């Protein structure tokens, strides 16, 4: 009996210590207002996104970012944010709409990435490839970073714009390929066309031997393609944190837009060099623009309306199933008119 009593006493003490440690750890992530001041997120090695730039420039104040993994794509970040494994994510607007329609209560708060004449997603094939038109893609493999997001939407829009039937479109095989090896997979002949964007696109073009089939800006013009988002619950519980985050990101976007390119690249190199893990800075020299269309990353209605219409026309959503006002807010953005 005495042994059992002693065991229970020790177990109780251990439980109390663990609870105290957990409470202490939780307190360290909270500000004086009781709201989060540490935001967990995902990003890509060797790259710098607006939120990371905002922190480096001191625009996030007491709010800190904590990277907890490398991102695969927007749909994965939507899932991780919805389950609370990370605090915020970034994703293509079309994927955000589809997720909201499926009951995932997330809300976009500020632009994260976009396409302009300098920064866009292009779909490339080898220089000696026979692929010249949309019809030539029937029976071919197109590499995309993830299904259900920006790259897939653009491919299907290109095919539809060029008169392919839905049956013909189904004969174009979309293959998921990792960001870091997309160029090599194309050159090895494992796929026929691959989507490339940003720094990786410019590096591949410098290496030569590839040519574009089409670009997303050919289809949609210059546009903000994806947003940063939180769950509705997180925004309700941490409005000051979200406000600080959005204001900081908005200022960082304008800093990148108005600062000489050489200075932006130098800042990016400083950020990446300061990380753990010996991330390379070699590709940062290819950076050209922030790509986000609206001032301060404020969200324009058209950035969601175009994809909402697209999803209704393609039969993925019913008319009126999702309302624009539920998808995003500009209330935290100081640049919003």
Short mmCIF file of C-alpha atoms in Angstrom, two decimals:
data_model
loop_
_atom_site.label_atom_id
_atom_site.label_comp_id
_atom_site.label_asym_id
_atom_site.label_seq_id
_atom_site.Cartn_x
_atom_site.Cartn_y
_atom_site.Cartn_z
CA UNK A 1 0.00 0.00 0.00
CA UNK A 2 2.87 2.32 0.92
CA UNK A 3 4.53 1.72 -2.48
CA UNK A 4 1.29 2.56 -4.29
CA UNK A 5 0.90 5.73 -2.23
CA UNK A 6 4.49 6.76 -2.98
CA UNK A 7 3.99 6.08 -6.70
CA UNK A 8 0.86 8.21 -6.78
CA UNK A 9 2.65 11.00 -4.92
CA UNK A 10 5.54 11.01 -7.43
CA UNK A 11 3.16 10.80 -10.37
CA UNK A 12 1.20 13.74 -9.03
CA UNK A 13 4.37 15.78 -8.58
CA UNK A 14 5.52 15.03 -12.14
CA UNK A 15 2.12 15.97 -13.53
CA UNK A 16 2.18 19.24 -11.62
CA UNK A 17 5.67 20.06 -12.90
CA UNK A 18 4.72 19.29 -16.50
CA UNK A 19 1.57 21.38 -16.19
CA UNK A 20 3.58 24.27 -14.78
CA UNK A 21 6.10 24.01 -17.62
CA UNK A 22 3.33 23.89 -20.19
CA UNK A 23 1.66 26.91 -18.62
CA UNK A 24 4.98 28.76 -18.57
CA UNK A 25 5.67 27.92 -22.24
CA UNK A 26 2.20 29.07 -23.22
CA UNK A 27 2.64 32.31 -21.28
CA UNK A 28 5.88 33.04 -23.15
CA UNK A 29 3.99 33.06 -26.47
CA UNK A 30 1.40 35.52 -25.19
CA UNK A 31 1.59 39.30 -24.99
CA UNK A 32 0.32 41.51 -22.18
CA UNK A 33 -3.08 41.56 -23.88
CA UNK A 34 -3.28 37.77 -23.69
CA UNK A 35 -2.97 37.39 -27.47
CA UNK A 36 -0.38 35.38 -29.40
CA UNK A 37 2.94 37.04 -30.08
CA UNK A 38 4.61 34.02 -31.71
CA UNK A 39 3.21 32.91 -35.09
CA UNK A 40 4.12 29.47 -36.41
CA UNK A 41 4.28 29.08 -40.19
CA UNK A 42 5.92 27.32 -43.15
CA UNK A 43 8.13 28.65 -45.94
CA UNK A 44 10.70 27.56 -48.52
CA UNK A 45 14.47 27.34 -47.95
CA UNK A 46 16.45 29.98 -49.83
CA UNK A 47 13.40 32.19 -50.31
CA UNK A 48 12.04 35.25 -48.53
CA UNK A 49 8.31 35.92 -48.35
CA UNK A 50 6.64 39.22 -47.37
CA UNK A 51 5.96 38.15 -43.77
CA UNK A 52 9.62 37.16 -43.29
CA UNK A 53 10.73 40.45 -44.82
CA UNK A 54 8.37 42.33 -42.49
CA UNK A 55 9.93 40.70 -39.44
CA UNK A 56 13.46 41.41 -40.64
CA UNK A 57 12.61 45.08 -41.23
CA UNK A 58 11.19 45.37 -37.71
CA UNK A 59 7.65 45.94 -38.94
CA UNK A 60 6.08 43.22 -36.78
CA UNK A 61 6.92 44.82 -33.43
CA UNK A 62 6.69 42.29 -30.61
CA UNK A 63 5.17 39.63 -32.87
CA UNK A 64 7.70 36.95 -33.80
CA UNK A 65 7.64 34.31 -36.53
CA UNK A 66 8.61 30.70 -35.87
CA UNK A 67 9.17 28.50 -38.91
CA UNK A 68 8.04 24.93 -38.24
CA UNK A 69 8.58 23.32 -41.64
CA UNK A 70 8.99 23.66 -45.38
CA UNK A 71 5.84 24.31 -47.37
CA UNK A 72 4.59 21.96 -50.08
CA UNK A 73 1.76 24.15 -51.31
CA UNK A 74 -1.29 26.19 -50.42
CA UNK A 75 -3.77 23.31 -49.91
CA UNK A 76 -1.46 21.74 -47.33
CA UNK A 77 -1.08 25.04 -45.49
CA UNK A 78 -4.85 25.50 -45.46
CA UNK A 79 -5.19 22.11 -43.79
CA UNK A 80 -2.43 22.79 -41.27
CA UNK A 81 -3.87 26.18 -40.38
CA UNK A 82 -7.38 24.79 -40.02
CA UNK A 83 -6.14 22.11 -37.60
CA UNK A 84 -4.03 24.58 -35.61
CA UNK A 85 -0.68 23.03 -36.49
CA UNK A 86 0.43 26.41 -37.85
CA UNK A 87 -1.08 29.83 -37.16
CA UNK A 88 -1.22 31.24 -40.68
CA UNK A 89 -0.56 30.21 -44.25
CA UNK A 90 -0.58 31.47 -47.79
CA UNK A 91 -2.47 29.97 -50.70
CA UNK A 92 -3.88 30.56 -54.15
CA UNK A 93 -7.24 32.35 -54.01
CA UNK A 94 -9.04 29.62 -55.93
CA UNK A 95 -7.90 27.01 -53.40
CA UNK A 96 -9.04 29.27 -50.57
CA UNK A 97 -12.53 29.51 -52.09
CA UNK A 98 -12.80 25.74 -52.53
CA UNK A 99 -11.70 25.16 -48.93
CA UNK A 100 -14.20 27.67 -47.57
CA UNK A 101 -16.95 25.97 -49.57
CA UNK A 102 -15.97 22.70 -47.90
CA UNK A 103 -16.47 24.21 -44.44
CA UNK A 104 -12.94 25.35 -43.63
CA UNK A 105 -13.51 28.72 -41.96
CA UNK A 106 -10.46 30.72 -42.99
CA UNK A 107 -10.24 34.37 -43.93
CA UNK A 108 -7.66 36.11 -46.13
CA UNK A 109 -6.14 39.28 -44.69
CA UNK A 110 -3.35 40.51 -47.01
CA UNK A 111 -1.65 39.62 -50.29
CA UNK A 112 1.17 37.06 -50.23
CA UNK A 113 2.27 36.62 -53.84
CA UNK A 114 1.23 37.51 -57.37
CA UNK A 115 2.13 37.75 -61.03
CA UNK A 116 3.35 40.72 -63.03
CA UNK A 117 5.55 41.21 -66.10
CA UNK A 118 8.68 40.42 -64.03
CA UNK A 119 7.35 37.79 -61.65
CA UNK A 120 4.93 35.21 -62.99
CA UNK A 121 4.27 31.49 -63.35
CA UNK A 122 5.32 30.18 -66.73
CA UNK A 123 4.84 26.77 -68.29
CA UNK A 124 8.00 25.64 -70.06
CA UNK A 125 9.07 22.85 -72.37
CA UNK A 126 12.41 21.88 -73.88
CA UNK A 127 13.56 24.02 -76.78
CA UNK A 128 13.39 21.13 -79.27
CA UNK A 129 9.98 19.94 -78.06
CA UNK A 130 7.16 19.56 -80.59
CA UNK A 131 4.72 21.20 -78.16
CA UNK A 132 3.66 24.56 -79.56
CA UNK A 133 -0.11 24.82 -78.96
CA UNK A 134 -2.70 23.76 -76.41
CA UNK A 135 -3.76 20.85 -78.64
CA UNK A 136 -0.20 19.53 -78.47
CA UNK A 137 -0.63 18.94 -74.73
CA UNK A 138 -3.21 16.18 -75.25
CA UNK A 139 -1.65 12.96 -74.00
CA UNK A 140 1.29 14.82 -72.45
CA UNK A 141 2.48 15.26 -68.85
CA UNK A 142 2.49 18.72 -67.24
CA UNK A 143 4.40 19.15 -63.99
CA UNK A 144 2.80 21.27 -61.26
CA UNK A 145 3.88 21.90 -57.67
CA UNK A 146 0.55 20.74 -56.21
CA UNK A 147 -2.93 19.83 -57.41
CA UNK A 148 -5.96 22.01 -56.75
CA UNK A 149 -4.10 25.29 -56.74
CA UNK A 150 -2.76 28.09 -58.98
CA UNK A 151 -0.86 25.88 -61.42
CA UNK A 152 -3.75 23.50 -62.11
CA UNK A 153 -6.23 26.38 -62.56
CA UNK A 154 -3.95 28.09 -65.08
CA UNK A 155 -3.37 24.92 -67.13
CA UNK A 156 -7.09 24.24 -67.40
CA UNK A 157 -7.83 27.85 -68.27
CA UNK A 158 -5.21 27.77 -71.04
CA UNK A 159 -6.71 24.59 -72.48
CA UNK A 160 -10.28 25.91 -72.32
CA UNK A 161 -9.32 29.27 -73.82
CA UNK A 162 -7.82 27.40 -76.76
CA UNK A 163 -10.92 25.36 -77.50
CA UNK A 164 -10.16 21.98 -75.94
CA UNK A 165 -13.19 19.97 -74.84
CA UNK A 166 -13.49 18.68 -71.28
CA UNK A 167 -12.73 15.16 -72.54
CA UNK A 168 -9.56 16.42 -74.22
CA UNK A 169 -8.56 18.32 -71.08
CA UNK A 170 -8.81 15.10 -69.08
CA UNK A 171 -6.19 13.62 -71.41
CA UNK A 172 -3.62 16.19 -70.22
CA UNK A 173 -1.95 14.51 -67.26
CA UNK A 174 -0.99 16.76 -64.34
CA UNK A 175 1.99 15.41 -62.40
CA UNK A 176 3.08 16.77 -59.01
CA UNK A 177 6.80 17.61 -58.94
CA UNK A 178 8.77 19.25 -56.08
CA UNK A 179 9.74 22.92 -56.40
CA UNK A 180 13.44 22.23 -56.09
CA UNK A 181 13.71 19.56 -58.80
CA UNK A 182 11.16 20.78 -61.38
CA UNK A 183 13.77 22.02 -63.85
CA UNK A 184 15.83 18.83 -63.60
CA UNK A 185 12.77 16.61 -64.09
CA UNK A 186 11.88 18.51 -67.28
CA UNK A 187 15.42 18.29 -68.64
CA UNK A 188 15.50 14.56 -67.86
CA UNK A 189 12.43 14.08 -70.08
CA UNK A 190 10.26 12.70 -67.27
CA UNK A 191 7.59 15.29 -68.05
CA UNK A 192 6.78 17.32 -71.17
CA UNK A 193 5.99 20.73 -69.63
CA UNK A 194 6.63 22.13 -66.15
CA UNK A 195 5.49 25.21 -64.30
CA UNK A 196 8.29 27.46 -63.09
CA UNK A 197 8.02 30.68 -61.16
CA UNK A 198 10.04 33.37 -59.47
CA UNK A 199 13.70 32.74 -58.83
CA UNK A 200 13.67 29.12 -60.03
CA UNK A 201 12.18 30.23 -63.37
CA UNK A 202 14.85 32.86 -63.99
CA UNK A 203 17.63 30.45 -63.04
CA UNK A 204 16.26 27.84 -65.46
CA UNK A 205 16.01 30.39 -68.26
CA UNK A 206 19.60 31.44 -67.69
CA UNK A 207 20.64 27.79 -68.00
CA UNK A 208 19.04 27.81 -71.47
CA UNK A 209 17.46 25.07 -73.54
CA UNK A 210 13.85 25.73 -72.56
CA UNK A 211 11.06 27.92 -73.93
CA UNK A 212 7.62 29.03 -72.70
CA UNK A 213 4.37 27.43 -73.84
CA UNK A 214 2.29 30.03 -71.97
CA UNK A 215 2.31 32.27 -68.88
CA UNK A 216 -0.36 32.90 -66.28
CA UNK A 217 -0.30 36.64 -67.02
CA UNK A 218 -1.24 35.82 -70.64
CA UNK A 219 -4.49 34.45 -69.23
CA UNK A 220 -5.31 36.75 -66.33
CA UNK A 221 -3.15 39.85 -66.69
CA UNK A 222 -1.23 41.14 -63.66
CA UNK A 223 -2.90 39.98 -60.45
CA UNK A 224 -2.40 39.07 -56.81
CA UNK A 225 -2.72 35.31 -56.95
CA UNK A 226 -2.57 34.30 -53.30
CA UNK A 227 -3.20 35.70 -49.83
CA UNK A 228 -2.07 35.24 -46.26
CA UNK A 229 -4.89 33.83 -44.16
CA UNK A 230 -5.86 32.88 -40.60
CA UNK A 231 -8.83 30.93 -39.32
CA UNK A 232 -11.85 33.02 -38.38
CA UNK A 233 -11.48 31.76 -34.80
CA UNK A 234 -7.85 32.86 -34.63
CA UNK A 235 -8.72 36.36 -35.86
CA UNK A 236 -11.53 36.60 -33.29
CA UNK A 237 -9.23 35.55 -30.44
CA UNK A 238 -6.12 37.51 -31.60
CA UNK A 239 -7.30 40.65 -33.42
CA UNK A 240 -4.35 42.81 -32.28
CA UNK A 241 -1.83 40.18 -33.38
CA UNK A 242 -3.46 39.88 -36.79
CA UNK A 243 -3.56 43.68 -37.12
CA UNK A 244 0.16 43.93 -36.33
CA UNK A 245 0.89 41.14 -38.81
CA UNK A 246 -1.14 42.70 -41.64
CA UNK A 247 0.25 46.20 -41.07
CA UNK A 248 3.79 44.83 -41.06
CA UNK A 249 3.33 42.74 -44.20
CA UNK A 250 1.67 45.67 -46.00
CA UNK A 251 4.60 47.95 -45.16
CA UNK A 252 7.10 45.26 -46.25
CA UNK A 253 5.34 44.88 -49.60
CA UNK A 254 5.65 48.61 -50.23
CA UNK A 255 9.26 48.60 -49.07
CA UNK A 256 10.08 45.89 -51.62
CA UNK A 257 8.12 47.72 -54.29
CA UNK A 258 9.85 51.10 -53.78
CA UNK A 259 13.37 50.11 -52.74
CA UNK A 260 16.09 49.66 -55.41
CA UNK A 261 16.32 46.02 -56.51
CA UNK A 262 19.94 45.66 -55.39
CA UNK A 263 19.04 46.74 -51.86
CA UNK A 264 16.12 44.32 -51.70
CA UNK A 265 18.31 41.43 -52.82
CA UNK A 266 20.97 42.40 -50.27
CA UNK A 267 18.35 42.35 -47.52
CA UNK A 268 17.10 38.96 -48.68
CA UNK A 269 20.65 37.60 -48.62
CA UNK A 270 21.09 38.92 -45.09
CA UNK A 271 17.86 37.22 -43.98
CA UNK A 272 18.68 33.84 -45.54
CA UNK A 273 22.31 33.89 -44.35
CA UNK A 274 21.09 34.44 -40.79
CA UNK A 275 18.99 31.26 -40.73
CA UNK A 276 20.03 27.88 -39.41
CA UNK A 277 20.66 25.07 -41.85
CA UNK A 278 23.13 26.68 -44.29
CA UNK A 279 20.48 27.77 -46.78
CA UNK A 280 21.88 28.93 -50.11
CA UNK A 281 21.56 32.54 -51.22
CA UNK A 282 22.67 31.79 -54.80
CA UNK A 283 19.21 32.08 -56.33
CA UNK A 284 18.27 35.40 -54.72
CA UNK A 285 20.14 37.33 -57.42
CA UNK A 286 17.32 36.43 -59.80
CA UNK A 287 14.66 38.26 -57.75
CA UNK A 288 12.90 40.95 -59.80
CA UNK A 289 9.68 42.09 -58.12
CA UNK A 290 7.23 41.44 -55.31
CA UNK A 291 4.52 40.58 -57.87
CA UNK A 292 1.60 41.71 -55.69
CA UNK A 293 -0.80 43.90 -57.66
CA UNK A 294 -2.49 46.11 -55.05
CA UNK A 295 -0.83 48.76 -52.86
CA UNK A 296 0.13 47.32 -49.50
CA UNK A 297 -1.26 43.94 -50.48
CA UNK A 298 -4.84 45.07 -49.91
CA UNK A 299 -7.29 42.58 -51.34
CA UNK A 300 -9.34 43.59 -54.38
CA UNK A 301 -12.75 42.00 -54.92
CA UNK A 302 -11.73 40.97 -58.44
CA UNK A 303 -8.91 38.77 -57.08
CA UNK A 304 -11.54 36.43 -55.64
CA UNK A 305 -14.45 37.07 -58.01
CA UNK A 306 -12.57 35.74 -61.04
CA UNK A 307 -11.94 32.38 -59.33
CA UNK A 308 -15.40 32.22 -57.80
CA UNK A 309 -16.87 32.61 -61.31
CA UNK A 310 -14.36 30.05 -62.63
CA UNK A 311 -15.37 27.45 -60.04
CA UNK A 312 -19.08 27.98 -60.70
CA UNK A 313 -18.61 27.70 -64.47
CA UNK A 314 -16.55 24.54 -64.09
CA UNK A 315 -19.20 22.97 -61.86
CA UNK A 316 -17.06 22.83 -58.72
CA UNK A 317 -19.40 25.23 -56.88
CA UNK A 318 -23.04 26.18 -57.09
CA UNK A 319 -24.08 29.79 -57.72
CA UNK A 320 -24.28 31.60 -54.36
CA UNK A 321 -22.64 28.77 -52.44
CA UNK A 322 -19.83 31.09 -51.29
CA UNK A 323 -20.13 34.82 -50.63
CA UNK A 324 -17.25 37.17 -51.39
CA UNK A 325 -17.55 39.02 -48.08
CA UNK A 326 -16.89 35.78 -46.19
CA UNK A 327 -13.57 35.15 -47.93
CA UNK A 328 -11.44 38.16 -47.04
CA UNK A 329 -11.13 41.38 -45.08
CA UNK A 330 -9.12 44.59 -45.53
CA UNK A 331 -10.03 45.92 -42.07
CA UNK A 332 -6.48 45.49 -40.73
CA UNK A 333 -4.68 46.97 -43.76
CA UNK A 334 -3.60 50.61 -43.41
CA UNK A 335 -3.46 51.01 -47.20
CA UNK A 336 -7.10 50.01 -47.73
CA UNK A 337 -9.23 52.85 -49.01
#
